CSV table of C-alpha atoms in Angstrom, one decimal:
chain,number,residue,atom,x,y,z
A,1,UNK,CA,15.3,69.5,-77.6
A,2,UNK,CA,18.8,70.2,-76.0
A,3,UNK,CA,22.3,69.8,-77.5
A,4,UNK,CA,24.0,66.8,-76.4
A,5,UNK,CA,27.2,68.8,-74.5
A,6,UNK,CA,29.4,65.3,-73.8
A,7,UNK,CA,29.8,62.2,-74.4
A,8,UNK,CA,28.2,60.6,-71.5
A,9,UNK,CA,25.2,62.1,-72.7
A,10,UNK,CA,25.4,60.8,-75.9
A,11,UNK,CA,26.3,57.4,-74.4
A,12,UNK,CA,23.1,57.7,-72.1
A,13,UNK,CA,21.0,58.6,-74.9
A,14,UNK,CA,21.8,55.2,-77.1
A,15,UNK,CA,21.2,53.5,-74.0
A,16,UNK,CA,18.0,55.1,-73.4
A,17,UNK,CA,17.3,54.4,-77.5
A,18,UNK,CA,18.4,51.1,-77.6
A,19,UNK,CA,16.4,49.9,-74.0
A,20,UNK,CA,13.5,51.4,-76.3
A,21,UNK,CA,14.1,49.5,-79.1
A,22,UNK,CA,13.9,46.2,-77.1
A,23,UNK,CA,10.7,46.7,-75.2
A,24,UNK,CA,9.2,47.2,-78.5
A,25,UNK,CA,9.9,43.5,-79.6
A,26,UNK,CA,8.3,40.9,-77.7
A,27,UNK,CA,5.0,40.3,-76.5
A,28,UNK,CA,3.8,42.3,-73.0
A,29,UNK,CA,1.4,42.7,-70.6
A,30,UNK,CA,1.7,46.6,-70.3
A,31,UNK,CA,1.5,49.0,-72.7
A,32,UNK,CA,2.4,52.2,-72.7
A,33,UNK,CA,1.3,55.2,-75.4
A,34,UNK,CA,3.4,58.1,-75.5
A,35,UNK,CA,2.7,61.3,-77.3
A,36,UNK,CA,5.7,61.9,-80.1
A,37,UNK,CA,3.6,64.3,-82.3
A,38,UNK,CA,6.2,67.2,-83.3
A,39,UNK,CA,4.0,69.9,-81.8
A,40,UNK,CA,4.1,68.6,-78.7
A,41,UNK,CA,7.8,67.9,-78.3
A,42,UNK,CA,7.8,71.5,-78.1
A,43,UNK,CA,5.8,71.3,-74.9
A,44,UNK,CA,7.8,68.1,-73.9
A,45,UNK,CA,6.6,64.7,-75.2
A,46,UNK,CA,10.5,64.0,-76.0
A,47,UNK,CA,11.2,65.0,-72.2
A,48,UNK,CA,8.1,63.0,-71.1
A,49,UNK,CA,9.6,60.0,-73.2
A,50,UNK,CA,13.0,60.1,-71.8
A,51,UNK,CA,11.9,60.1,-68.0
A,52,UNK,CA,9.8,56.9,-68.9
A,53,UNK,CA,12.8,54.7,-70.6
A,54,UNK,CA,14.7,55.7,-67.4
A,55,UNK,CA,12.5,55.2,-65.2
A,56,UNK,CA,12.1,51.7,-66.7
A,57,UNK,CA,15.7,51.0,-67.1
A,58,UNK,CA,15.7,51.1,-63.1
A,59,UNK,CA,13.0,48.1,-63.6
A,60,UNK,CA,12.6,44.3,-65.3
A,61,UNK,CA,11.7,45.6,-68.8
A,62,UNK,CA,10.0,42.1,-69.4
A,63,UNK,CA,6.5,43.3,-68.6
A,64,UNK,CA,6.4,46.6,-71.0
A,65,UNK,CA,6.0,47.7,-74.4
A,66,UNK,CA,7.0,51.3,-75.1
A,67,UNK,CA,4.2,52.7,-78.4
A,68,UNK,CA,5.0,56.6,-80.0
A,69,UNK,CA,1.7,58.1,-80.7
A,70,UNK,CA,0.3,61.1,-82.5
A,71,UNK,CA,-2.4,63.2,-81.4
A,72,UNK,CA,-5.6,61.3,-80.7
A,73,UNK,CA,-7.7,63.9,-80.5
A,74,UNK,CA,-9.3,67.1,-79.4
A,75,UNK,CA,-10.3,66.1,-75.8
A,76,UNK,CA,-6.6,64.5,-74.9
A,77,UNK,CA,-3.7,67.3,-74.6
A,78,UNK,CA,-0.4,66.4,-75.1
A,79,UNK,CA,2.4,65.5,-73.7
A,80,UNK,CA,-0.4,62.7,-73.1
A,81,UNK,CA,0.7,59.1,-71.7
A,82,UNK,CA,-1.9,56.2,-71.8
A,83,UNK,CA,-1.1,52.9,-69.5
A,84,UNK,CA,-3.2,49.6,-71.4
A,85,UNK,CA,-3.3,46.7,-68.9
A,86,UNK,CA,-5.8,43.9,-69.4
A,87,UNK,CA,-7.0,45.5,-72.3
A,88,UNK,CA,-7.8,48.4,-70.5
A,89,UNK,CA,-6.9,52.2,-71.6
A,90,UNK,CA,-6.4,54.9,-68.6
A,91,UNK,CA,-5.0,58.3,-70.5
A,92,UNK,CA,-3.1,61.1,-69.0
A,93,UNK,CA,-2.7,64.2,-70.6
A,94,UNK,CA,-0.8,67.6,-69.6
A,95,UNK,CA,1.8,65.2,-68.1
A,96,UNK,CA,5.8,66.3,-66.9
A,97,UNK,CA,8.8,64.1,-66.8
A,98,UNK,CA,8.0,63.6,-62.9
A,99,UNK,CA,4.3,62.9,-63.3
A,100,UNK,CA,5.6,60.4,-66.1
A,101,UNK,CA,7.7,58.8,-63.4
A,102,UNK,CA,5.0,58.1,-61.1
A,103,UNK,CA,2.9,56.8,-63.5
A,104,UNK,CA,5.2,54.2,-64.7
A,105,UNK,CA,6.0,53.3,-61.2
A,106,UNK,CA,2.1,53.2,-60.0
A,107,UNK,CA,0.3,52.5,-62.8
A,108,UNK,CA,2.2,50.5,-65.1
A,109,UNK,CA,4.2,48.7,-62.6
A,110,UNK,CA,1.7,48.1,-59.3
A,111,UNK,CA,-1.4,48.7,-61.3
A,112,UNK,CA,-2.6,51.5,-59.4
A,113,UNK,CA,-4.3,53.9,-61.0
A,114,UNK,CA,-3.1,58.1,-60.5
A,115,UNK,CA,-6.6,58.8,-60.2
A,116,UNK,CA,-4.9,62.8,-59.7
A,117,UNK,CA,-3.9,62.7,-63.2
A,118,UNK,CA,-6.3,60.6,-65.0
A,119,UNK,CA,-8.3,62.3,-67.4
A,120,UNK,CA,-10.0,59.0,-69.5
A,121,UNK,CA,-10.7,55.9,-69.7
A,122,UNK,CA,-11.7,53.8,-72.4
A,123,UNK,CA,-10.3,52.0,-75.9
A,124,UNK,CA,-6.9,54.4,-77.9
């Protein structure tokens, strides 16, 4: 995790926290599972999680809900993402801050899978 160097940052950061904190408190059509086991951040679940609150920030947060998960198992490598819609699960696993981004915008948003990236399908 990186120092926060300014005060914009820091000022984009509570933004970021507290836009999180509200799409956790109300009832959605989309969820969306994020990886926030510690081992991971170090291979950049916190970076993966940042690039999804912004990327919904540019968006009507109305339709989301934003869950931190652990690990979830041996077959799913973090940072791993999973998108539920309709009571469907599609997980991605191995993901970047950019592939997070396109998710959110294809997946969660349009409801078009990243077939490219995803790696299963089923219940979390």
């Amino acid at each position: 995790m990186e120092k926060i160097k300014s005060i914009d940052e820091l000022r984009k950061l509570k933004e970021q926290s507290q836009a999180f904190l509200k799409t956790r408190q109300k009832d959605v059509k989309v969820k969306i599972y994020i990886s926030v086991d510690q081992e991971e951040n170090t291979n950049g679940s916190r970076d993966v999680l940042l690039a999804t609150l912004d990327e919904l920030q540019k968006r009507d947060f109305s339709d989301f809900q934003i869950i931190e998960r652990g690990p979830i198992g041996s077959d799913i490598k973090g940072p791993f993402m999973a998108i539920e819609r309709d009571g469907k699960f599609i997980y991605y696993s191995n993901i970047t801050p950019n592939m997070a981004r396109e998710i959110i915008a294809s997946h969660a948003i349009k409801g078009q899978i990243v077939s490219d990236w995803a790696s299963k399908r089923g219940n979390l």
